[in-house]
Coordinates of C-alpha atoms in Angstrom, one line a residue:
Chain A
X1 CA 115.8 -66.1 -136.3
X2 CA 115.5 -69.9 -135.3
X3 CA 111.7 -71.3 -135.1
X4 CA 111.0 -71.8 -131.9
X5 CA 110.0 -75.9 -131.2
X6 CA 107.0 -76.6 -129.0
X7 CA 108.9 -77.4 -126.0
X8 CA 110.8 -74.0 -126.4
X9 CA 107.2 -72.2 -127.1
X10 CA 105.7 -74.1 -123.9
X11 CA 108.7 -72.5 -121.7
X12 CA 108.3 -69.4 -122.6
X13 CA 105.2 -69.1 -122.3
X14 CA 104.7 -70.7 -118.3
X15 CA 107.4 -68.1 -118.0
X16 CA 105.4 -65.1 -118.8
X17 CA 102.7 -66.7 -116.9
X18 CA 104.8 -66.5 -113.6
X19 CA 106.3 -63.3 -114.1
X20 CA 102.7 -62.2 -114.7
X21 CA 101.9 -63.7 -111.0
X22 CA 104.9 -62.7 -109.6
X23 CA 103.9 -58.9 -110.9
X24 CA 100.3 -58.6 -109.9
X25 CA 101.5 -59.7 -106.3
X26 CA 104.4 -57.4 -106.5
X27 CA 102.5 -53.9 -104.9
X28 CA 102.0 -54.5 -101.1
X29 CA 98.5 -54.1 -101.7
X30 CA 97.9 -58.1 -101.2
X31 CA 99.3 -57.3 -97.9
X32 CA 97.3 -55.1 -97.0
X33 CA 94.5 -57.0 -97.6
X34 CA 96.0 -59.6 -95.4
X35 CA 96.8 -57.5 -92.5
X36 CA 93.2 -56.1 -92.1
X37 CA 91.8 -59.8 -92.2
X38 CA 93.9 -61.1 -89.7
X39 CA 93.3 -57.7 -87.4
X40 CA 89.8 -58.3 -87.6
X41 CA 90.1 -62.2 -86.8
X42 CA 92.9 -61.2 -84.2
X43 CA 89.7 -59.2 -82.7
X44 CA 87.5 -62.0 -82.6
X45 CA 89.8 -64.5 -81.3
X46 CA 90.7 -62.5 -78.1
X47 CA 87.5 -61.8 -77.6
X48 CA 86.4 -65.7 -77.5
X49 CA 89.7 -65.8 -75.3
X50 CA 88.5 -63.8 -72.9
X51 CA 85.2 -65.0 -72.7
X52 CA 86.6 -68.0 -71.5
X53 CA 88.9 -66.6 -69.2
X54 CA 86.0 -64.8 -67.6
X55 CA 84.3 -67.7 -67.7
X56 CA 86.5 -69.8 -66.1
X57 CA 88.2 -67.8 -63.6
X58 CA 84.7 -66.6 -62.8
X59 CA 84.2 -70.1 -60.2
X60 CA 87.3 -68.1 -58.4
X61 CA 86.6 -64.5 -58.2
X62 CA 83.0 -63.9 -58.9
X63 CA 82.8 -60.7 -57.7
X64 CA 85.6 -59.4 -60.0
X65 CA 84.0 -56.7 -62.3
X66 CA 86.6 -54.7 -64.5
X67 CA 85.6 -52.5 -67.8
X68 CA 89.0 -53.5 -69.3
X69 CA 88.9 -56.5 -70.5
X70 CA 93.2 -56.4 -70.7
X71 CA 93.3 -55.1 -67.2
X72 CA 91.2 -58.4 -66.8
X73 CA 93.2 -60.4 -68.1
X74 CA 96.2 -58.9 -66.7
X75 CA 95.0 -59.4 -63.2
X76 CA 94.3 -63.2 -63.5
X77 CA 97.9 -63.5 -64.9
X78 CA 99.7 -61.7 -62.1
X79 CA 97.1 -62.3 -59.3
X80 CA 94.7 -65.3 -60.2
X81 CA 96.0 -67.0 -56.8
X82 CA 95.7 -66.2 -53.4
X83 CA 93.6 -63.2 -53.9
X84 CA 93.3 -62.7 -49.9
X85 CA 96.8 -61.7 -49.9
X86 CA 97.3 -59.1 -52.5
X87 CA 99.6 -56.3 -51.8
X88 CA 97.7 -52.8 -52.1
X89 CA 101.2 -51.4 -54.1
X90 CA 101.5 -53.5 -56.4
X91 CA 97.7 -53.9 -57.1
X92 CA 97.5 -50.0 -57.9
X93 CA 100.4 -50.2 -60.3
X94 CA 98.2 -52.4 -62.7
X95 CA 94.8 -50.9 -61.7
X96 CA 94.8 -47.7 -60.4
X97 CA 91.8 -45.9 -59.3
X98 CA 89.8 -49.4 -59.3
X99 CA 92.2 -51.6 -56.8
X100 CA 90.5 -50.6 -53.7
X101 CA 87.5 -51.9 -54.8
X102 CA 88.9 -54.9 -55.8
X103 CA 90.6 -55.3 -53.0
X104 CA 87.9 -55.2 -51.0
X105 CA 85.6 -57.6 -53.1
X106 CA 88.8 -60.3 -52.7
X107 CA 88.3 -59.8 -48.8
X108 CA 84.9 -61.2 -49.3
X109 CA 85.0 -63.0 -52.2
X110 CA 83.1 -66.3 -51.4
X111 CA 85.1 -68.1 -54.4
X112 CA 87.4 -70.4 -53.2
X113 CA 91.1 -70.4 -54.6
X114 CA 92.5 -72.1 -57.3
X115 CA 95.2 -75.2 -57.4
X116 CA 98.6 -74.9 -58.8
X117 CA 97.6 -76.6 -61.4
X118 CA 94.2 -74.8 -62.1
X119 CA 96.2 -71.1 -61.9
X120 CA 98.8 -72.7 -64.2
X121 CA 95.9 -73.0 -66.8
X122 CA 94.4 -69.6 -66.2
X123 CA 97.5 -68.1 -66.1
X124 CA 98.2 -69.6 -69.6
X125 CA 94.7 -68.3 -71.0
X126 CA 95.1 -65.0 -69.7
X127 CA 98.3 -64.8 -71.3
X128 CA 97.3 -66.1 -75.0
X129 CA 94.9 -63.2 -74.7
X130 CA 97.1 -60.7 -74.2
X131 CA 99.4 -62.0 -77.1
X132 CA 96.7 -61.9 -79.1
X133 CA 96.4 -58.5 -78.5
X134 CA 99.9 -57.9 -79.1
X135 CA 99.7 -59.8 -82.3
X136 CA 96.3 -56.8 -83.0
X137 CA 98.3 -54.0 -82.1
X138 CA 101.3 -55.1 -84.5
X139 CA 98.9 -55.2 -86.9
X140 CA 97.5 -52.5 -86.7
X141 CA 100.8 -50.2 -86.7
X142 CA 101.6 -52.6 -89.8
X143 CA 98.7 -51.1 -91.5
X144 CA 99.0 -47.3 -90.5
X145 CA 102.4 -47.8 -92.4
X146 CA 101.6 -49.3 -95.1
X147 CA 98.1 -48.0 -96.6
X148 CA 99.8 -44.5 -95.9
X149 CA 102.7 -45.9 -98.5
X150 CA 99.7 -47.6 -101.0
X151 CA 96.8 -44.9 -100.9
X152 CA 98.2 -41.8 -99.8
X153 CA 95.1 -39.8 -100.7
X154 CA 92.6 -42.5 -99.4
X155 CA 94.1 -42.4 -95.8
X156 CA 93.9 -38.6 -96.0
X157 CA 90.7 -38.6 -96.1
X158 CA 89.5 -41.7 -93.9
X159 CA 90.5 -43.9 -91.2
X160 CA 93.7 -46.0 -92.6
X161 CA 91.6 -49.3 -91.1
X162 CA 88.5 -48.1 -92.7
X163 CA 90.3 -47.8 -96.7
X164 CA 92.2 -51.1 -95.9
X165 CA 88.5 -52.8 -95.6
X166 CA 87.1 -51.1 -98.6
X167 CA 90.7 -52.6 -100.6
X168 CA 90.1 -55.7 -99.2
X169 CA 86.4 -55.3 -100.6
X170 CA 87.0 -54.4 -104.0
X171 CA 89.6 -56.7 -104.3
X172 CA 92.8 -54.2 -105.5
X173 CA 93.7 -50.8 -105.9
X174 CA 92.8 -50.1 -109.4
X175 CA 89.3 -51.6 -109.3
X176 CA 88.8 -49.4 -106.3
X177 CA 89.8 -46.7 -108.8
X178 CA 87.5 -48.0 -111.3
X179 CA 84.2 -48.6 -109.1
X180 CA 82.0 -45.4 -109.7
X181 CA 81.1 -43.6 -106.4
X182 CA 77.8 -45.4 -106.1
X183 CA 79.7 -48.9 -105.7
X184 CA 82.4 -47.8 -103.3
X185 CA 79.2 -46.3 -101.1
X186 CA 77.7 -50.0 -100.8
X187 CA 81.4 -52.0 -100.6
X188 CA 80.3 -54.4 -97.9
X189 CA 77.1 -54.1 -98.1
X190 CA 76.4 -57.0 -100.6
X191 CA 74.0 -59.1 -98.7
X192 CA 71.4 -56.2 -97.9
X193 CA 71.7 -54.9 -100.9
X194 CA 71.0 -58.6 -102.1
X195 CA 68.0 -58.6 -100.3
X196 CA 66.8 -55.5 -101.5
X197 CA 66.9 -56.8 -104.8
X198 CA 65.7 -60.4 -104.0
X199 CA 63.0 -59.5 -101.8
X200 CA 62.4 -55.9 -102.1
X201 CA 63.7 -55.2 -98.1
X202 CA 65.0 -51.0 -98.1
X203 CA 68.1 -50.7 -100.5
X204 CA 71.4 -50.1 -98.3
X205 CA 72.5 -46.6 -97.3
X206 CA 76.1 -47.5 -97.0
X207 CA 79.0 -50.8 -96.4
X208 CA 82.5 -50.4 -94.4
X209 CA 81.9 -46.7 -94.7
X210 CA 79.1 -46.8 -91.9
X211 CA 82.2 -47.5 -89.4
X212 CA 83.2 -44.3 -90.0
X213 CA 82.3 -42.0 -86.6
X214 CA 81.9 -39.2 -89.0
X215 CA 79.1 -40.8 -90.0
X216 CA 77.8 -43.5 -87.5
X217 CA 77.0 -40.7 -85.2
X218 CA 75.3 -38.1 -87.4
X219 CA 71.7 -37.9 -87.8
X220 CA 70.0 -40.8 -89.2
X221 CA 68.5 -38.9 -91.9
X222 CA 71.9 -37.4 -93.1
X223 CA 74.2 -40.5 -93.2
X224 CA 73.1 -42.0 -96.4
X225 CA 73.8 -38.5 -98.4
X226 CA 76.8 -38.5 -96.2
X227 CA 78.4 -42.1 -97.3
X228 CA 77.5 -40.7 -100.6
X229 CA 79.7 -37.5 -100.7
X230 CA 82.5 -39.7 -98.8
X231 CA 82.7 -42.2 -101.4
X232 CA 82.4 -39.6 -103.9
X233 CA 86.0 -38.0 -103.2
X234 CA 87.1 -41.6 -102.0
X235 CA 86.7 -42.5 -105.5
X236 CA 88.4 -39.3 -106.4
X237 CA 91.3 -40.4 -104.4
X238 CA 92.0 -43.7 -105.3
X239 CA 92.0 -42.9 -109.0
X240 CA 95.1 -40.6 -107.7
X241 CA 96.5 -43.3 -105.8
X242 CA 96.3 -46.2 -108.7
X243 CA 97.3 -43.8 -111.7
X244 CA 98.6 -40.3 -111.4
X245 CA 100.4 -41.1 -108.2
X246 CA 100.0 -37.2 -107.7
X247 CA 99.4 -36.2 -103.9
X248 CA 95.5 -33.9 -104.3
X249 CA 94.1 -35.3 -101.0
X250 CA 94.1 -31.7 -99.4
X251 CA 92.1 -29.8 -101.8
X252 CA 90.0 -33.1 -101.7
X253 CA 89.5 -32.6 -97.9
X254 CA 88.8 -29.5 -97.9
X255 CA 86.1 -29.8 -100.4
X256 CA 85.1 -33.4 -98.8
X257 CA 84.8 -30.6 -95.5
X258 CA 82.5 -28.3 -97.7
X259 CA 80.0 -30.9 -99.2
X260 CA 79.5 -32.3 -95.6
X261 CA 78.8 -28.8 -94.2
X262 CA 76.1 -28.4 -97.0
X263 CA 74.6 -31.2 -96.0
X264 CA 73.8 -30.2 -92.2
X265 CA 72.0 -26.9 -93.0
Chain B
X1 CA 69.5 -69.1 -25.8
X2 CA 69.2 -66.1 -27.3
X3 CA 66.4 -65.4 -29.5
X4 CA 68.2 -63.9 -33.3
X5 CA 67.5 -60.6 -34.6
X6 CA 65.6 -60.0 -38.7
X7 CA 69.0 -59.2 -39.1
X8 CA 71.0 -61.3 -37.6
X9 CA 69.1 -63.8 -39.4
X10 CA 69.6 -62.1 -42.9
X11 CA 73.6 -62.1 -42.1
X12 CA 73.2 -66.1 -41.0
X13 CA 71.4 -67.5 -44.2
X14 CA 73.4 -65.1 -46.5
X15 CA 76.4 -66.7 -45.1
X16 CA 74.8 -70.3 -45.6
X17 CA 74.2 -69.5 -49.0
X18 CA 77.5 -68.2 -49.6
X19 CA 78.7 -71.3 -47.9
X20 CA 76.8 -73.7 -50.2
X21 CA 77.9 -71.8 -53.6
X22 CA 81.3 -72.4 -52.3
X23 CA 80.7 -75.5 -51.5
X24 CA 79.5 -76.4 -54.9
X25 CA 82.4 -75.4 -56.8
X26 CA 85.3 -77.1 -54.0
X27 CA 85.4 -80.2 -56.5
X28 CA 87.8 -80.0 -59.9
X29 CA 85.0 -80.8 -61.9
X30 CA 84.1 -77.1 -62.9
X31 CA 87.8 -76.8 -63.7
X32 CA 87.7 -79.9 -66.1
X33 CA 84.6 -78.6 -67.8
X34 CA 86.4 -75.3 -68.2
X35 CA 89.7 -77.1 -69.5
X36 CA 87.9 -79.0 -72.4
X37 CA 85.8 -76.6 -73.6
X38 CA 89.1 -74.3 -73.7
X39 CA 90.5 -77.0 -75.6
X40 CA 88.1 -77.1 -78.0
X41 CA 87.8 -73.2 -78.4
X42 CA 92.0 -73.4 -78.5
X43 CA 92.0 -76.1 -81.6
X44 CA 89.2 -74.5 -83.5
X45 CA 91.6 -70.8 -82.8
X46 CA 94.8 -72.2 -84.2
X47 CA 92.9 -73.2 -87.2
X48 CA 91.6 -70.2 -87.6
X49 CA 95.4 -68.2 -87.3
X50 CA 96.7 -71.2 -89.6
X51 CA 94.3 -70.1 -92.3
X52 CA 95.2 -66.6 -92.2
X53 CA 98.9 -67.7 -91.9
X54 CA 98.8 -69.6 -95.3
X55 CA 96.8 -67.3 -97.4
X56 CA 99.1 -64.5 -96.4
X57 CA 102.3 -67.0 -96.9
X58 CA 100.6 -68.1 -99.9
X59 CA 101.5 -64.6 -101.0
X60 CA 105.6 -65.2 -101.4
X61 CA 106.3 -69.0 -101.3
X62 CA 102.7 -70.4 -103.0
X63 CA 104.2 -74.0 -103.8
X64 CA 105.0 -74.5 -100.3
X65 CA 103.3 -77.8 -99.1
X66 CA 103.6 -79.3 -95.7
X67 CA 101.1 -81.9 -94.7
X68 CA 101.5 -80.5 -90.8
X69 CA 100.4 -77.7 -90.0
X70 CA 102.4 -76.8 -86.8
X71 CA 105.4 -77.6 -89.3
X72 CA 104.3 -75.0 -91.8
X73 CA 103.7 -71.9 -89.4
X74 CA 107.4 -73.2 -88.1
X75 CA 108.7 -73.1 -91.6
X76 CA 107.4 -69.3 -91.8
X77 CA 108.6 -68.0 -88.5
X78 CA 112.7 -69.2 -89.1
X79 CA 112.7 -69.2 -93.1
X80 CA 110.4 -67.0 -93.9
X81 CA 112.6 -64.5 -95.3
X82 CA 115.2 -64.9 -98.4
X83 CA 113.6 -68.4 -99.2
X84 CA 116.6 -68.7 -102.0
X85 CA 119.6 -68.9 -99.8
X86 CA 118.0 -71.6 -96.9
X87 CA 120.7 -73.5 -95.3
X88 CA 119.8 -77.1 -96.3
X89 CA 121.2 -78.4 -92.7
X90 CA 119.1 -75.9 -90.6
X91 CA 116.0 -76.7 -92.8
X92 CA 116.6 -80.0 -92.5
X93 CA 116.4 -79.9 -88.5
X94 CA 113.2 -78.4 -88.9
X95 CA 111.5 -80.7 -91.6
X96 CA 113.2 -83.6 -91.8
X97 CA 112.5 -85.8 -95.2
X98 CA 111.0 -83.0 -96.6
X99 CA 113.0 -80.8 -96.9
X100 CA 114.9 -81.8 -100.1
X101 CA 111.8 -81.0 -101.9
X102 CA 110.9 -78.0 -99.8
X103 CA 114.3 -76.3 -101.1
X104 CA 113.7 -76.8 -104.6
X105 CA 110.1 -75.9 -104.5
X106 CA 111.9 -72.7 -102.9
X107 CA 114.5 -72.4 -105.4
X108 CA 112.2 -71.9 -108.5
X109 CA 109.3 -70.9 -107.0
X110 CA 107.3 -67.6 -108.5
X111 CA 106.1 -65.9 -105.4
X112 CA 108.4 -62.3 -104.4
X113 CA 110.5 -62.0 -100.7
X114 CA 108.3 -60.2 -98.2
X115 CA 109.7 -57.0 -97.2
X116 CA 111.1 -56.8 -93.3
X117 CA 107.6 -55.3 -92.1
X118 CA 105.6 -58.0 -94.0
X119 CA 108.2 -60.7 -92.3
X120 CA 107.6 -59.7 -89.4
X121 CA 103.9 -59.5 -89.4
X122 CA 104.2 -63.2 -90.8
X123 CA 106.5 -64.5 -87.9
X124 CA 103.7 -62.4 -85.7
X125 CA 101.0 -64.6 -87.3
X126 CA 102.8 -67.7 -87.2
X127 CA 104.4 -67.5 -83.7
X128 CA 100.3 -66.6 -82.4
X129 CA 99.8 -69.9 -84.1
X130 CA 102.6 -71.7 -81.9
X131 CA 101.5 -70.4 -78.9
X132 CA 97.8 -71.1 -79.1
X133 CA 99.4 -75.2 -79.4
X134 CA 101.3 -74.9 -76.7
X135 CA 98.0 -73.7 -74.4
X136 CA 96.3 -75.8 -76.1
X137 CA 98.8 -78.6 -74.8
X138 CA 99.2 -77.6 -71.6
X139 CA 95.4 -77.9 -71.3
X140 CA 95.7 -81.2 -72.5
X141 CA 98.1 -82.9 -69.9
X142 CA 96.1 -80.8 -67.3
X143 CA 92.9 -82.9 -68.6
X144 CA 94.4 -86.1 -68.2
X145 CA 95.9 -85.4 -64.8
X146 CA 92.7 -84.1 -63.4
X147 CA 90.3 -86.2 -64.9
X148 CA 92.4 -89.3 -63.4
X149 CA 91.4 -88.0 -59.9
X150 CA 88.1 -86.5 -60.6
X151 CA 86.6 -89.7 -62.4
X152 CA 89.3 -92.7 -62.6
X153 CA 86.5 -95.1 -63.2
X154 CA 85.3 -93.6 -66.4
X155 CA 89.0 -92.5 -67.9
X156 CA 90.0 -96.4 -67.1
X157 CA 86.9 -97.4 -69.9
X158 CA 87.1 -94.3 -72.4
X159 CA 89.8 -91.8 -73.3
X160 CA 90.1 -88.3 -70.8
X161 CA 88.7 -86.1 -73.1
X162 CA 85.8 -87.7 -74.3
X163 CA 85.3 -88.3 -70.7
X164 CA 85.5 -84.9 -70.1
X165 CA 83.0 -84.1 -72.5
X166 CA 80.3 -86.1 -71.4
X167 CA 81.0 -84.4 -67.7
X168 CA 80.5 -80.9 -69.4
X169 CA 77.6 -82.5 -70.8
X170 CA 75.8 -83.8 -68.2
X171 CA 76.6 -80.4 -66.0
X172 CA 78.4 -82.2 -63.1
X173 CA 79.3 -85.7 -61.8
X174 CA 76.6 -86.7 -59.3
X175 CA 73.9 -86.0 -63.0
X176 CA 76.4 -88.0 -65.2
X177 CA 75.7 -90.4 -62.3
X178 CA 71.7 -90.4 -62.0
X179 CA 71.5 -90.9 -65.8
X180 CA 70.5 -93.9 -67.3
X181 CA 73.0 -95.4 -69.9
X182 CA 70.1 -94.3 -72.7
X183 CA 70.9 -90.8 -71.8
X184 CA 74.8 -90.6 -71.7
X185 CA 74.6 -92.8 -75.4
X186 CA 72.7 -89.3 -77.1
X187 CA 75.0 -86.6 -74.9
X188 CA 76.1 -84.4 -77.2
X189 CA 73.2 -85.5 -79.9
X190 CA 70.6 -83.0 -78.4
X191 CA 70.3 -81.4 -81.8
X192 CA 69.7 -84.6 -83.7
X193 CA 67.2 -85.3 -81.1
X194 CA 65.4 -82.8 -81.2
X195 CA 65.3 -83.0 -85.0
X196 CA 64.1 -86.4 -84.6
X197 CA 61.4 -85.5 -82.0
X198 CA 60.2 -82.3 -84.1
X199 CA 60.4 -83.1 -87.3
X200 CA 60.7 -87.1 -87.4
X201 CA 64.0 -88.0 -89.1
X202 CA 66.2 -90.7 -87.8
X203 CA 67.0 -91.4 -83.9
X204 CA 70.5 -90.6 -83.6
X205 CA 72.2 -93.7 -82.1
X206 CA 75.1 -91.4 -80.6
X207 CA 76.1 -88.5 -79.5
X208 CA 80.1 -87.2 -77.6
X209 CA 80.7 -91.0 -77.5
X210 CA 80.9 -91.5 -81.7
X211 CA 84.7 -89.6 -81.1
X212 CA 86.0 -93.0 -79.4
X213 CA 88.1 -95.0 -82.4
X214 CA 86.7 -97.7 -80.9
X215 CA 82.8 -96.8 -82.2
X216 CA 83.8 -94.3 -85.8
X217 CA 86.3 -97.1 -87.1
X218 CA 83.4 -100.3 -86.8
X219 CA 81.3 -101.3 -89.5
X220 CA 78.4 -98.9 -89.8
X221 CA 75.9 -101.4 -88.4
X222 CA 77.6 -102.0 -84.9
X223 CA 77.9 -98.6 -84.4
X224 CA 74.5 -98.0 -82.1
X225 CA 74.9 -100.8 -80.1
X226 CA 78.6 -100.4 -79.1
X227 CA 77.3 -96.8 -77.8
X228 CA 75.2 -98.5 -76.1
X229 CA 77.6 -101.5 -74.7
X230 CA 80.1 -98.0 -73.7
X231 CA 77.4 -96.2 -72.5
X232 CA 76.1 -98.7 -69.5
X233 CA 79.5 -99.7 -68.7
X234 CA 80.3 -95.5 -68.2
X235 CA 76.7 -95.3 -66.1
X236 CA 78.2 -97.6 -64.0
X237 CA 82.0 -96.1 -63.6
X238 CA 80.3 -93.3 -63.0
X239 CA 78.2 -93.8 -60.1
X240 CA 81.2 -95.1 -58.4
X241 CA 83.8 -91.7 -59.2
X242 CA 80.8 -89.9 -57.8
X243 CA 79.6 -91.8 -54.9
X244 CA 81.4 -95.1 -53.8
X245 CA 84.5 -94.1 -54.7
X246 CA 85.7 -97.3 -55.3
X247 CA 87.8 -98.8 -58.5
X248 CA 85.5 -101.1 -59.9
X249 CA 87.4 -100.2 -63.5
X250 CA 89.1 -103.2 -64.2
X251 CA 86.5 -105.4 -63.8
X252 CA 83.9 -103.5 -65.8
X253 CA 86.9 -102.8 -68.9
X254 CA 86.7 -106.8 -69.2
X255 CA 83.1 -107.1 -69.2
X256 CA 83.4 -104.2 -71.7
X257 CA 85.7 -106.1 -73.4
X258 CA 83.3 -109.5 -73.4
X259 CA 80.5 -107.7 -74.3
X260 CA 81.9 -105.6 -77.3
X261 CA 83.1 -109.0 -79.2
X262 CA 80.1 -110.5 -78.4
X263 CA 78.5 -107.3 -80.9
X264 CA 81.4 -108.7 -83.6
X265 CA 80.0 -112.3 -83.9

């Protein structure tokens, strides 16, 4: 075989370097970690949105008081102006039970209404709202799909948001296989359990697992042991899901089921 | 005449106080101190979805480098899909001068093709991006149209949004008005104030007003007193948007003129 020159040896070698990056980015699981950051931003962003639709449209319709923050929006967009003159009909379509109150607080409203131009501007907020909430809901579908694809036995077990956030945590799938249980408990909880060691504050129960209902509404008492027999099998499961690629997440929920029953006598 | 009821009386000064909250909101200036700080909250948004945009692009097409921002998120929602077979004419619409070195960055770069759901997260992301410009836009060209007729003395001196700032400021027209020019030179430097008051570090010289060209492009030393030059010339303008109503503007922009090369001697 020919010696390879240094020019030939340099060549090859930024080659395997890029095939290397090309095949750690190869798995969707970069994606994944990308979709759950930009759902959570997307979250924040309408939110601030709205706040300023609210505010705003608030020195028109002060009186205006809907739980939905959508149905909100959606009002502003199709009926920011002339708000003395809203047909009953088409009002219901978009709110329902709630129009006749409405209707009666635009009667009285003492706000007055808004120019062209000042609608125009509304119109366009309340709109970018409710793109960014298309723009959420995308995502989130996007990520129902995919973690069900990348962690099969994860999902099974939790919330497909919920295992995105502890990914995007640990940084891949195969360190999440790798953490023991104890570190997947405290994913996301780095800056209390910083304090707890800097300054001696109570250690932390639990990270991203705390959003789950399962265990955000149990007794206070319970939920650290509980986070603790969730990451347990969670661990379990994304050793399956990095390596064996077998499908054991049944048996693991029904043991997962088991431990958590234990735990409430 | 007929002496009024308790509640008779009740109805008649609720509906004078109704009548004066109205009556406080009739002008556009609400409306402009809505529209700016939308604009601001629209700006710092679109960074924010541009970020997310390019780590998750980063994923597939790393070299990619475009010095604008709206160009890049473009870039992602028409091409970015199949990056190896871009027609060179239809990239060049898009990019211009750049392209040429776009195309070969694409040819060799290391990054995989998204798959279809991935794309069209991406084109999700980067079309949010869009849209928040184009409200963002529209908020602009509302800005300079209403601050023309709210305030045409001050927008004749200083540029609309920075006028509209110091409005949101000062809370409304008739207080940018009463203030002396001491006040409106620190609007927007309340912080630095108070840091100066509480804890004795340097006066700031300037607050909204250090965004004019004019004052963050002079030589460090002339900075205070041109914010102060602007400042009385803008006390002025503004007593007459709020009260007078008289153009006065041309003749105070060539005293501000006079009295800022005066400063450059």
């Amino acid at each position: 075989m020919k010696k390879e020159s240094p020019e030939e040896k340099r060549r090859r070698l930024i080659m395997l370097a890029k095939a290397s990056v090309s095949q750690a980015y190869s798995t969707g699981e970069h994606s994944v970690m990308q979709a759950i950051g930009s759902y959570n931003e997307s979250e924040r962003i309408r939110n601030l949105l709205h706040e300023k639709l609210e505010e705003w449209y608030g020195i028109y319709f002060p009186e205006l008081k809907l739980s939905n923050q959508l149905s909100y929006a959606r009002f502003v967009a199709e009926f920011g102006m002339n708000k003395k003159s809203i047909e009953m009909e088409r009002l219901e379509r978009l709110l329902g039970e709630a129009s006749k109150d409405v209707l009666s607080r635009a009667g009285t409203s003492i706000g007055r209404e808004p120019t062209e131009k000042e609608f125009e501007m509304l119109r366009s907020l309340a709109n970018a709202e409710l793109q960014m909430d298309e723009l959420q809901q995308g995502l989130d579908r996007y990520l129902d799909a995919a973690t069900k694809e990348l962690m099969p036995n994860i999902v099974y077990l939790i919330d497909y948001k919920i295992a995105a956030e502890l990914l995007a945590k640990a940084g891949s799938l195969t360190r999440l296989a790798n953490m023991p249980a104890g570190t997947i408990q405290l994913l996301g909880a780095e800056k209390a359990l910083f304090k707890h060691i800097k300054f001696h504050s109570k250690p932390p129960k639990y990270g991203v697992l705390y959003k789950l209902p399962q265990i955000n509404t149990a007794p206070k008492g319970d939920r650290g042991r509980m986070a603790r027999v969730y990451a347990t099998k969670i661990s379990i499961a994304a050793r399956a899901d990095a390596y064996s690629k077998n499908f054991i997440a049944k048996k693991l929920k029904e043991q997962l089921d088991k431990a958590l029953k234990r735990h409430h006598k």
